[in-house]
Amino acid sequence: MSTAIDDEDIQAFLVESYDNLDRIERDILVLEETPADRDVLTRLYRSLHTIKGNCGFLPFPKLESIAHAGESLLGKLRDESVEITPEITSALLQVADEVRQLLRGIEATGKETGTDYSTLIRTLESVHNNSSTQSSNSLVHHKLDSSESSEATASTIRVNVALLDRVMTLVEELVLARNQVVSFSDVLDNSSFAKVCQRLNIITNDLQEEIMRTRLQPMGTIFQKFPRVVRDLAIVHHKQVQIHIEGAETELDRSLIEHIKDPLTHLIRNCVDHGIESTDVRAAQGKPAKGRLSIRAFHEQGKVNLEISDDGNGINPEQLKQRAQQLGMLSSPQAEALSDREAFDLMFLPGFSTAEHVTHLSGRGVGMDVVRSNLELVNGTIDVRSQVNVGTTFRIKIPLTLAIVSALLISSGNQRFAIAYTNIQELVRLEGQQTSQIETLYNVPVYRLRETLLPLVYLNLVLQLTDEVATSEVVYIVVIQVDEYQFGVVVDAIDDVQEIVVKPLGKQLKELAVYTGATILGDGQIALILDAVGLAHQSSVIAQFQKRLSANTPEIATDELDQQSILLVEGPQRSRMGIPMLAAVRLETFLPSNIEQVGNQSLVKYRDRILPLIDLHQVFGSSMPEREELSVVVVALSASCSVGLIVDRVLDIVEDSLSFKGGATRPGISFCASIQDQVTEILDIDAIVEMVNPHLLRQVG
Amino acid sequence: MAQQFCTFYLNNTHFGIPIHQVQEIVRHQTPTRIPLAESNVCGLINLRGQIIAVINLKRRLGIHTEIIEQRSDSVQYNVVICVSDEVVSLQVDQLDDILELGDDDFEPSPATLQGTLRQFLQGAYKMANGFLLVLDPAKVLETKP
């Protein structure tokens, strides 16, 4: 044993051994399924033998002896058609576990840890001692040596990740230098120089692409752990689960693979834990005894798609709604109004758990909200489809790489910023007269984008670049979608769409949630990349609009509900009336000629249905005025039923805690409140509908 | 054991950083401002394709004075330091020599120093013309939780 064993040798040994160990675990599980497969046994034997052989060069006698004991058991199994029993596979898995633990110890301390493994070794011996012939070991050795050398000549090499990252950085710099050279060529107008530039351009592009590809890894690197996870979990829960993996060769950026490992594991645990039923329940339902869990990875539209599905009991959206109500996250009318899809989304809220009992495997405080936020970190999305008693499918979409994203470059306050294109819904340009369509309302500027109320955020104010909104001829609005909420970011100019390389900001700036990173532009200048969610939080847009779903705990929920957005309208006799924004879906204007009278009801064709209209003048008993056009607030009574309230004028949208309350003044009013120091009657929508069109409410149920 | 220090001046006070933690020195370049960042982080610079934060060292150490602050041309150099894989640039007024100093002259931070500055120091070296204050880069880069 030489003393010249350095860290590098140990590191190389560890990397190789972990690889072998992963293969071993996989093969043991395959063996359990197909005990007759001799090839698998040979492969297992070879992998364990490699670990043992490597130990011989390093001072790890314990590891060597465990590997040896395992190897002799495998040798036996291989040479003497011994039947492979669950005890044997369990013993082999135990070997794998112990080897892994020893390797971890070596990784941490550089030495073997002091545990005693003689019991395990004895177990291994006793397992195969039933048949006690000592045969043909030497022959096996011989065969193995020849096959191992063929493996060594494989066409792959190991490369240090840090080196790859550095090469990547250098290529990015090359791209910048290329950009500068190309811009020279435009100025110089020299045809041979232009030709060289063109070549440089092509080569750089190819180089960049290939380097990007070196960072891609097949999904299989994380998938390979799952059979073991599922097996162990199934045993604990006395369930039978068959795992199917498809698309393990689908490639994804290395850093992304790390990020999605935990969320994926959590989802898989969730499927086995809560999804797949126990064997007798399945039998009673006429399902095959073995539950099916399938994982599928594939590329689609430039994204990696992952599907995790089980054929278990499914998720009942009604139960989710009930649970949300118990937790005080939803009021019952809100719950009623939710579609099944929205109900499934509830499970991703913080603090939401449907499990009756927290098991030690899934439900250790790591909820679906963490799964979603982890995926959002890498610009991923997740959605759920489920049918009761048929099964559940989680579908995850992630971009191929994090390092390069398509982004919109904008400027604000003489500074350039980038916004990832994935967050952007559309761009709006307002000129001259149109700028007055931005209603500068009390605290919340709003633009009516196709009659949806789009809250606006002035980027230069949010980032404190300037103190006041400059009045300009042209206004650019970048419409951003965060979860289900839209808001508009007002910027000074929209410059360009570019593929940008995202670089992290480092520890010094980590508390700034407004940025996801920074990038170097073609001219070598730096632009910060804005984070849509962070921006929304910074400007408190989300706080106002996410009321319904952001509730963390019941207390917070009530706090937030207290602070309400109220749509102020002018009703009969110029009275100020308020409609809670939660109820108001849209603002529309109709021409009186579009209104049709059927019986005593006013109806208007609105999108693909007929919208009943209620004039507030009719409700509060004053004569109906002649109007050129009708301002209508569309109010949702349920998911499928809406009603339009005709108001005289839409005044404003305000945030108010509604703390100065007074009793109802007349039927159709739920209470009075002092908003902006003026008494405002808050409408009771249900009561109004009841007064004018009770039939409608009966439809809603 | 003698140690080498990269030394510089801030407000005419002589400071040093252990040289093995200094990656390089670059001339002043105008950093890209980071809106909403703390005032002691002046911005970002592009160092051969790597984006690094620039720290106003005087502000970070709490020894800035508003009068000197206004003469922003006083910032001449960026000392780029690397502490456990974190690369950050520190703005300094004036660069001085690399000094090799023996342990004999080393003293713990003088008790008379103001509180804020003291927490960033490893100690001080007695010099012919006063003291060289040695910064602990890890402490300088520590961000408040």
mmCIF file of N, CA, C and O in Angstrom, chain A residues 32 53 86-87 112-113 160 188 216 233 246 286 291 376 386 402 420 446 594:
data_model
loop_
_atom_site.group_PDB
_atom_site.id
_atom_site.type_symbol
_atom_site.label_atom_id
_atom_site.label_comp_id
_atom_site.label_asym_id
_atom_site.label_seq_id
_atom_site.Cartn_x
_atom_site.Cartn_y
_atom_site.Cartn_z
ATOM 1 N N GLU A 32 -35.078 -8.897 -9.265
ATOM 2 C CA GLU A 32 -36.255 -9.265 -8.494
ATOM 3 C C GLU A 32 -37.431 -9.549 -9.439
ATOM 4 O O GLU A 32 -38.236 -10.445 -9.208
ATOM 5 N N GLY A 53 -12.358 -4.592 -6.623
ATOM 6 C CA GLY A 53 -11.036 -4.510 -7.223
ATOM 7 C C GLY A 53 -10.379 -3.161 -6.949
ATOM 8 O O GLY A 53 -9.211 -3.089 -6.568
ATOM 9 N N PRO A 86 -36.860 -13.269 -2.191
ATOM 10 C CA PRO A 86 -36.875 -11.894 -1.668
ATOM 11 C C PRO A 86 -35.800 -11.666 -0.614
ATOM 12 O O PRO A 86 -35.236 -10.575 -0.536
ATOM 13 N N GLU A 87 -35.468 -12.720 0.190
ATOM 14 C CA GLU A 87 -34.408 -12.532 1.201
ATOM 15 C C GLU A 87 -33.099 -12.196 0.528
ATOM 16 O O GLU A 87 -32.322 -11.373 1.006
ATOM 17 N N GLU A 112 -12.417 5.168 6.230
ATOM 18 C CA GLU A 112 -13.578 4.316 6.463
ATOM 19 C C GLU A 112 -14.122 4.589 7.849
ATOM 20 O O GLU A 112 -13.368 4.815 8.788
ATOM 21 N N THR A 113 -15.435 4.561 7.985
ATOM 22 C CA THR A 113 -16.010 4.756 9.318
ATOM 23 C C THR A 113 -15.942 3.457 10.099
ATOM 24 O O THR A 113 -15.736 2.387 9.530
ATOM 25 N N ASN A 160 -14.461 17.410 -15.532
ATOM 26 C CA ASN A 160 -14.850 18.171 -14.353
ATOM 27 C C ASN A 160 -15.880 19.242 -14.746
ATOM 28 O O ASN A 160 -15.707 19.956 -15.727
ATOM 29 N N LEU A 188 -16.703 48.872 -41.947
ATOM 30 C CA LEU A 188 -15.568 48.861 -42.872
ATOM 31 C C LEU A 188 -15.976 48.629 -44.321
ATOM 32 O O LEU A 188 -15.349 49.115 -45.240
ATOM 33 N N LEU A 216 -25.743 19.001 -21.272
ATOM 34 C CA LEU A 216 -26.984 18.246 -21.158
ATOM 35 C C LEU A 216 -26.719 16.844 -20.602
ATOM 36 O O LEU A 216 -25.712 16.229 -20.909
ATOM 37 N N LEU A 233 -40.873 2.098 -0.626
ATOM 38 C CA LEU A 233 -42.100 2.742 -0.185
ATOM 39 C C LEU A 233 -43.268 1.760 -0.261
ATOM 40 O O LEU A 233 -44.110 1.684 0.640
ATOM 41 N N GLU A 246 -40.167 5.793 -19.076
ATOM 42 C CA GLU A 246 -40.061 5.984 -20.513
ATOM 43 C C GLU A 246 -39.273 7.269 -20.754
ATOM 44 O O GLU A 246 -39.428 8.240 -20.022
ATOM 45 N N GLY A 286 -61.786 -4.059 -8.730
ATOM 46 C CA GLY A 286 -61.572 -4.739 -10.000
ATOM 47 C C GLY A 286 -60.361 -4.251 -10.759
ATOM 48 O O GLY A 286 -60.261 -4.406 -11.964
ATOM 49 N N GLY A 291 -50.302 -1.838 -8.589
ATOM 50 C CA GLY A 291 -50.542 -0.484 -9.051
ATOM 51 C C GLY A 291 -49.513 -0.121 -10.106
ATOM 52 O O GLY A 291 -48.411 -0.657 -10.115
ATOM 53 N N GLU A 376 -40.740 26.432 -10.118
ATOM 54 C CA GLU A 376 -40.801 27.799 -10.624
ATOM 55 C C GLU A 376 -39.424 28.443 -10.647
ATOM 56 O O GLU A 376 -39.141 29.288 -11.471
ATOM 57 N N SER A 386 -56.788 14.653 -12.898
ATOM 58 C CA SER A 386 -57.117 13.497 -12.087
ATOM 59 C C SER A 386 -58.563 13.115 -12.276
ATOM 60 O O SER A 386 -59.420 13.959 -12.518
ATOM 61 N N LEU A 402 -31.442 26.601 -18.441
ATOM 62 C CA LEU A 402 -31.672 27.825 -17.694
ATOM 63 C C LEU A 402 -30.736 28.902 -18.157
ATOM 64 O O LEU A 402 -31.009 30.081 -18.053
ATOM 65 N N ALA A 420 -37.682 37.894 -18.916
ATOM 66 C CA ALA A 420 -37.762 36.602 -19.594
ATOM 67 C C ALA A 420 -39.054 36.523 -20.389
ATOM 68 O O ALA A 420 -40.121 36.911 -19.914
ATOM 69 N N VAL A 446 -54.865 51.766 -13.690
ATOM 70 C CA VAL A 446 -55.450 50.614 -14.367
ATOM 71 C C VAL A 446 -55.628 50.930 -15.836
ATOM 72 O O VAL A 446 -55.954 52.051 -16.205
ATOM 73 N N ASN A 594 -78.311 47.125 -28.881
ATOM 74 C CA ASN A 594 -77.969 45.708 -28.759
ATOM 75 C C ASN A 594 -78.797 44.980 -27.711
ATOM 76 O O ASN A 594 -78.752 43.770 -27.600
#
